[in-house]
């Protein structure tokens, strides 16, 4: 039985239900994070990540009998990345190398330019394996770790250890399934990396009925 009658009626007709993106079908890729450790190990150990958000300041203009609201500067909301602390310490090593890249803790020296920043991509996938295709992607540029929590340990727990990183970024692009950019901004942070160029790939048709 098809679900042709379960859509929202618009203009006197009822359409099929569109296939939604599923929260667990995603991957996170990093470019120029850390100082040489294989950052693929961070991608392999991701538990969760928040997708970008944007907040605009408001300016109020008091006028004759009312008020008018004008848009002000925008702020990209920080994202939270949670990864497993694997037994070989591969993921935590890559994150620690990024922290060390941001500031030399032993010598108390900070970089003179923005070369410590990295780029990352948050991609929604269609559920394939070796031939997985992107449904959409956020590309974040000018990234750095603003907070790193190494997680809790407890004798009474059987859970795995988690590491949580808060990531700040200067700008964000979004591309859809065909690779077309839906909104874009130049990469912030001066010499910060721009990351991999999104490729045009096949995709699961969003109009397919459930």
XYZ file of C-alpha atoms in Angstrom:
210
model
C 0.000 0.000 0.000
C 1.430 3.355 -1.017
C 1.380 6.378 1.269
C -0.033 8.663 -1.396
C -2.705 10.034 0.927
C -0.476 10.945 3.867
C 0.990 14.167 2.562
C -0.201 17.677 3.422
C -3.016 18.760 1.068
C -1.932 21.819 -0.934
C -3.935 23.495 -3.701
C -6.623 20.826 -3.468
C -4.301 17.857 -3.991
C -2.577 15.435 -1.645
C 1.050 14.580 -2.384
C 3.238 11.722 -1.199
C 5.312 12.002 1.978
C 8.861 13.173 1.263
C 11.748 11.033 2.495
C 13.397 12.855 5.445
C 17.093 12.958 6.214
C 17.939 10.622 9.077
C 20.027 11.872 11.994
C 22.372 8.891 12.094
C 23.344 9.038 8.394
C 26.157 11.579 8.437
C 29.907 12.003 8.475
C 32.312 14.706 9.612
C 35.494 15.433 7.652
C 38.402 17.638 8.740
C 41.025 19.544 6.743
C 44.337 20.724 8.235
C 43.358 19.942 11.806
C 46.228 19.390 14.216
C 49.878 18.885 13.536
C 50.175 15.662 11.592
C 48.005 13.068 13.324
C 45.582 11.182 11.077
C 42.376 13.174 11.540
C 40.420 10.357 9.874
C 40.535 8.758 13.318
C 38.467 11.648 14.649
C 35.904 11.128 11.875
C 35.726 7.390 12.665
C 35.020 8.036 16.346
C 32.368 10.754 16.064
C 29.333 10.147 18.264
C 27.387 13.315 17.537
C 27.719 16.861 16.270
C 25.458 19.885 16.215
C 24.893 21.481 12.840
C 25.556 25.205 12.318
C 23.211 27.926 13.485
C 23.221 31.656 12.793
C 22.014 34.493 15.037
C 21.464 38.093 13.937
C 21.694 41.172 16.116
C 18.695 43.480 15.963
C 18.681 47.267 15.833
C 15.478 49.002 16.856
C 14.448 52.249 15.153
C 11.843 54.172 17.099
C 9.563 55.934 14.622
C 6.399 58.043 14.790
C 3.802 55.572 16.103
C 5.728 52.313 16.139
C 9.110 50.626 15.865
C 11.027 49.206 12.943
C 13.566 46.435 13.339
C 16.744 46.370 11.279
C 19.152 43.506 10.872
C 22.567 43.851 12.494
C 25.728 41.784 12.537
C 25.446 38.018 12.522
C 27.131 35.394 14.671
C 27.693 31.778 13.744
C 26.690 29.702 16.757
C 29.428 27.374 18.071
C 28.997 23.669 17.389
C 29.565 20.759 19.762
C 31.493 17.682 18.607
C 31.429 14.512 20.729
C 33.860 11.675 19.952
C 34.787 8.340 21.512
C 38.150 8.204 23.240
C 39.452 5.080 21.503
C 41.841 2.672 23.280
C 44.728 3.662 20.989
C 44.197 7.371 21.772
C 44.152 8.196 18.049
C 41.207 10.609 18.155
C 42.335 12.407 21.307
C 45.851 12.744 19.874
C 44.540 14.568 16.810
C 42.445 16.899 18.973
C 45.369 17.549 21.313
C 47.610 18.378 18.372
C 45.064 20.974 17.264
C 45.083 22.515 20.747
C 48.889 22.583 20.663
C 48.709 24.200 17.219
C 46.542 26.971 18.636
C 48.999 27.728 21.439
C 52.306 26.197 22.490
C 51.317 25.414 26.077
C 54.812 24.510 27.266
C 56.488 27.648 25.938
C 53.423 29.892 26.250
C 53.717 30.976 22.611
C 50.759 31.720 20.368
C 50.813 31.832 16.542
C 51.215 35.198 14.844
C 48.762 34.390 12.031
C 45.632 32.296 11.415
C 47.507 29.197 10.309
C 46.219 27.341 13.367
C 42.689 27.244 11.957
C 41.175 24.289 10.134
C 38.132 23.494 8.008
C 35.473 20.849 8.386
C 32.504 19.414 6.520
C 29.306 18.004 8.019
C 27.661 15.820 5.377
C 24.279 14.106 5.427
C 24.374 10.760 3.590
C 21.840 8.594 1.776
C 22.580 5.359 3.661
C 24.906 3.792 1.100
C 28.217 2.237 2.112
C 31.122 2.302 -0.367
C 29.014 4.377 -2.756
C 27.443 6.712 -0.213
C 26.138 9.951 -1.712
C 25.677 13.315 -0.030
C 22.197 14.717 0.480
C 23.642 18.041 1.608
C 26.727 19.447 3.324
C 27.813 22.296 5.572
C 31.370 23.513 4.994
C 32.832 25.415 7.964
C 35.931 27.564 7.499
C 38.213 29.329 9.962
C 37.615 26.720 12.680
C 39.358 26.374 16.020
C 38.646 24.520 19.267
C 37.395 26.960 21.902
C 36.721 24.349 24.601
C 37.838 20.747 25.065
C 36.459 18.470 27.773
C 38.118 15.071 28.221
C 35.075 13.444 29.827
C 34.332 11.632 33.055
C 35.364 8.202 34.295
C 33.636 6.152 36.998
C 33.991 2.658 38.450
C 30.208 2.229 38.476
C 29.803 2.886 34.744
C 30.119 0.586 31.719
C 29.912 3.437 29.223
C 32.779 4.411 26.943
C 34.769 7.587 27.562
C 33.703 10.585 25.514
C 35.608 13.732 24.564
C 33.622 16.890 23.837
C 34.945 19.772 21.751
C 33.315 23.152 21.221
C 34.272 24.537 17.827
C 34.134 28.162 16.713
C 34.253 29.075 13.030
C 34.317 32.229 10.922
C 31.992 31.296 8.100
C 29.828 28.563 6.646
C 28.664 27.363 3.227
C 25.786 24.999 2.457
C 25.477 22.815 -0.639
C 22.552 20.624 -1.668
C 22.518 17.132 -3.156
C 23.482 18.316 -6.650
C 26.469 20.260 -5.293
C 24.806 23.642 -5.830
C 25.521 26.254 -3.152
C 22.388 27.468 -1.370
C 24.233 30.103 0.672
C 27.881 31.011 0.691
C 30.457 33.267 2.274
C 34.132 33.730 1.660
C 36.291 31.684 3.992
C 37.040 33.755 7.071
C 40.214 33.932 9.085
C 42.648 35.136 6.424
C 44.832 32.168 5.546
C 42.540 29.548 7.010
C 42.048 26.485 4.786
C 39.024 26.205 2.549
C 38.804 22.433 2.734
C 37.710 19.928 0.082
C 35.595 21.096 -2.827
C 32.123 19.501 -2.631
C 31.657 17.053 -5.492
C 28.474 16.673 -7.521
C 27.091 13.254 -6.676
C 23.943 11.256 -7.105
C 21.337 11.492 -4.380
C 18.214 9.888 -2.987
C 15.276 11.774 -4.571
C 13.640 13.900 -1.900
C 10.271 13.463 -3.597
C 10.282 9.682 -3.251
C 7.341 8.403 -1.243
C 7.849 6.532 2.000
